[in-house]
Coordinates of N, CA and C in Angstrom, one line a residue:
S9 N 170.0 107.2 47.5 CA 168.9 107.4 48.5 C 169.0 106.4 49.6
P10 N 168.5 106.7 50.8 CA 168.6 105.7 51.9 C 167.8 104.5 51.6
R11 N 168.3 103.4 52.1 CA 167.5 102.1 52.0 C 166.3 102.2 52.9
I12 N 166.4 102.8 54.1 CA 165.3 102.9 55.0 C 165.1 104.4 55.3
N13 N 163.9 104.8 55.0 CA 163.5 106.2 55.3 C 162.8 106.4 56.6
S14 N 162.9 107.6 57.1 CA 162.2 107.9 58.4 C 160.7 107.6 58.2
G15 N 160.1 106.8 59.1 CA 158.7 106.4 59.1 C 158.5 105.1 58.5
D16 N 159.5 104.5 57.8 CA 159.4 103.1 57.3 C 159.3 102.1 58.5
K17 N 158.7 101.0 58.2 CA 158.6 100.0 59.2 C 159.7 98.9 58.9
I18 N 160.4 98.5 59.9 CA 161.5 97.5 59.6 C 161.1 96.1 60.2
C19 N 161.6 95.1 59.6 CA 161.5 93.7 60.1 C 162.8 93.4 60.7
I20 N 162.8 92.9 61.9 CA 164.1 92.6 62.6 C 164.0 91.3 63.3
R21 N 165.3 90.7 63.5 CA 165.4 89.4 64.1 C 166.5 89.6 65.2
R22 N 166.2 89.3 66.4 CA 167.2 89.5 67.5 C 168.4 88.5 67.3
V23 N 169.6 89.1 67.5 CA 170.8 88.3 67.4 C 171.7 88.6 68.6
E24 N 172.7 87.8 68.8 CA 173.7 88.0 69.9 C 174.8 88.8 69.2
I25 N 175.5 89.6 70.0 CA 176.6 90.5 69.5 C 177.7 89.6 68.8
E26 N 177.9 88.4 69.3 CA 178.9 87.5 68.7 C 178.5 87.1 67.3
D27 N 177.2 87.1 67.0 CA 176.7 86.6 65.7 C 176.6 87.7 64.6
I28 N 176.9 88.9 64.9 CA 176.7 89.9 63.9 C 177.7 89.7 62.7
I29 N 177.2 90.1 61.5 CA 178.0 90.0 60.3 C 178.3 91.4 59.9
F30 N 179.6 91.7 60.0 CA 180.0 93.1 59.7 C 179.7 93.5 58.3
G31 N 179.2 94.7 58.1 CA 178.8 95.2 56.8 C 177.3 95.1 56.6
E32 N 176.6 94.7 57.6 CA 175.1 94.6 57.5 C 174.4 95.6 58.3
I33 N 173.1 95.8 58.2 CA 172.4 96.8 58.9 C 171.7 96.2 60.1
Y34 N 171.9 96.9 61.3 CA 171.3 96.4 62.5 C 170.6 97.5 63.3
A35 N 169.6 97.1 64.0 CA 168.9 98.0 65.0 C 169.5 97.8 66.3
I36 N 169.9 98.8 67.0 CA 170.7 98.7 68.3 C 170.0 99.5 69.4
V37 N 170.0 98.9 70.6 CA 169.5 99.6 71.8 C 170.6 99.5 72.8
T38 N 171.0 100.7 73.3 CA 172.2 100.7 74.2 C 171.7 100.9 75.7
R39 N 172.6 100.8 76.6 CA 172.3 101.0 78.0 C 171.9 102.4 78.3
N40 N 172.3 103.4 77.6 CA 171.9 104.8 77.8 C 170.6 105.1 77.0
D41 N 169.9 104.1 76.5 CA 168.6 104.2 75.8 C 168.7 104.8 74.4
M42 N 169.9 104.7 73.8 CA 170.0 105.1 72.4 C 169.4 104.0 71.6
R43 N 168.6 104.4 70.6 CA 168.0 103.4 69.7 C 168.3 103.9 68.3
T44 N 169.0 103.1 67.5 CA 169.4 103.5 66.2 C 169.5 102.3 65.2
V45 N 169.4 102.7 63.9 CA 169.5 101.7 62.9 C 170.7 102.1 62.0
K46 N 171.8 101.3 62.0 CA 173.0 101.7 61.3 C 173.7 100.5 60.7
W47 N 174.6 100.8 59.7 CA 175.5 99.8 59.2 C 176.5 99.5 60.4
V48 N 176.9 98.2 60.6 CA 177.8 97.8 61.6 C 179.1 97.3 61.0
T49 N 180.2 97.8 61.3 CA 181.5 97.4 60.8 C 182.5 97.2 62.0
R50 N 183.6 96.7 61.7 CA 184.7 96.5 62.8 C 185.2 97.9 63.1
S51 N 185.5 98.1 64.4 CA 186.3 99.2 64.8 C 187.7 98.9 65.0
P52 N 188.6 99.8 64.8 CA 190.0 99.5 65.1 C 190.3 99.3 66.6
E53 N 189.4 99.8 67.5 CA 189.5 99.7 68.9 C 189.0 98.3 69.4
K54 N 189.7 97.7 70.2 CA 189.3 96.4 70.8 C 188.0 96.6 71.7
G55 N 187.1 95.7 71.5 CA 185.8 95.7 72.3 C 184.8 96.7 71.8
M56 N 185.0 97.3 70.6 CA 184.1 98.3 70.1 C 183.6 97.8 68.7
I57 N 182.5 98.4 68.3 CA 182.0 98.2 67.0 C 181.8 99.6 66.4
R58 N 181.8 99.7 65.1 CA 181.6 101.0 64.4 C 180.2 101.1 63.8
L59 N 179.5 102.1 64.1 CA 178.2 102.4 63.5 C 178.3 103.4 62.4
I60 N 177.8 103.1 61.2 CA 177.9 104.0 60.1 C 176.5 104.4 59.6
P61 N 176.2 105.7 59.6 CA 174.8 106.0 59.1 C 174.7 105.9 57.6
E62 N 173.6 105.5 57.1 CA 173.2 105.5 55.7 C 173.1 106.9 55.2
N63 N 172.6 107.8 56.0 CA 172.4 109.1 55.6 C 173.7 109.9 55.6
K64 N 174.1 110.4 54.5 CA 175.5 111.1 54.4 C 175.4 112.6 54.8
D65 N 174.3 113.1 55.3 CA 174.2 114.4 55.7 C 175.3 114.7 56.8
P66 N 176.1 115.7 56.7 CA 177.2 116.0 57.6 C 176.8 116.1 59.1
R67 N 175.6 116.4 59.4 CA 175.1 116.5 60.8 C 175.1 115.2 61.5
Y68 N 175.1 114.1 60.7 CA 175.1 112.7 61.3 C 176.5 112.2 61.5
G69 N 177.5 112.8 60.9 CA 178.9 112.4 61.1 C 179.2 111.2 60.2
D70 N 180.4 110.8 60.2 CA 180.9 109.7 59.3 C 180.6 108.4 60.0
Y71 N 180.9 108.3 61.3 CA 180.7 107.1 62.1 C 180.7 107.3 63.6
Q72 N 180.4 106.3 64.3 CA 180.4 106.4 65.8 C 180.9 105.0 66.3
D73 N 181.9 105.0 67.1 CA 182.3 103.7 67.7 C 181.6 103.6 69.1
I74 N 181.1 102.4 69.4 CA 180.5 102.2 70.7 C 181.0 100.9 71.2
A75 N 181.1 100.8 72.6 CA 181.6 99.6 73.2 C 180.5 98.5 73.1
K76 N 181.0 97.3 72.8 CA 180.0 96.1 72.7 C 179.3 95.9 74.1
T77 N 179.9 96.2 75.2 CA 179.3 96.1 76.5 C 178.2 97.1 76.7
D78 N 178.1 98.2 75.9 CA 177.1 99.2 76.1 C 175.8 98.7 75.3
I79 N 175.8 97.7 74.6 CA 174.7 97.2 73.8 C 173.8 96.3 74.6
L80 N 172.5 96.7 74.8 CA 171.6 95.8 75.5 C 171.0 94.8 74.5
F81 N 170.5 95.3 73.4 CA 169.9 94.4 72.4 C 170.4 94.8 71.0
I82 N 170.6 93.8 70.2 CA 170.9 94.1 68.8 C 170.1 93.2 67.9
Y83 N 169.6 93.8 66.8 CA 168.6 93.1 65.9 C 169.1 93.2 64.5
K84 N 169.1 92.2 63.7 CA 169.4 92.2 62.3 C 168.2 92.7 61.6
V85 N 168.4 93.7 60.7 CA 167.3 94.2 59.9 C 167.2 93.3 58.7
V86 N 166.1 92.7 58.6 CA 165.9 91.7 57.5 C 165.0 92.2 56.4
G87 N 164.4 93.4 56.7 CA 163.5 93.9 55.6 C 162.9 95.3 56.1
A88 N 162.4 96.0 55.1 CA 161.8 97.3 55.4 C 160.5 97.4 54.5
I89 N 159.5 98.1 55.1 CA 158.3 98.4 54.4 C 158.2 99.9 54.3
R90 N 158.2 100.4 53.0 CA 158.1 101.8 52.8 C 156.8 102.4 53.2
S91 N 156.8 103.5 53.9 CA 155.6 104.2 54.2 C 155.3 105.3 53.2
F92 N 154.1 105.5 52.7 CA 153.8 106.5 51.7 C 153.0 107.6 52.3

């Protein structure tokens, strides 16, 4: 089951792109106003990071690579509060 469900509240801490730890969950805001919470890993492409959804439903895809320069803000997810 997902670690963070739709409607849950998350606790975040702003970080710089250079300080991310690959394999952790981050909330990301991009220049085109995409807002998402995903696992972040290395991309094989230079200047990119790979976003991997926790939800394995095929409609979400396996991953998405985005350019580091497209990221406006990145936040480390440090906790979640389940909504009932």
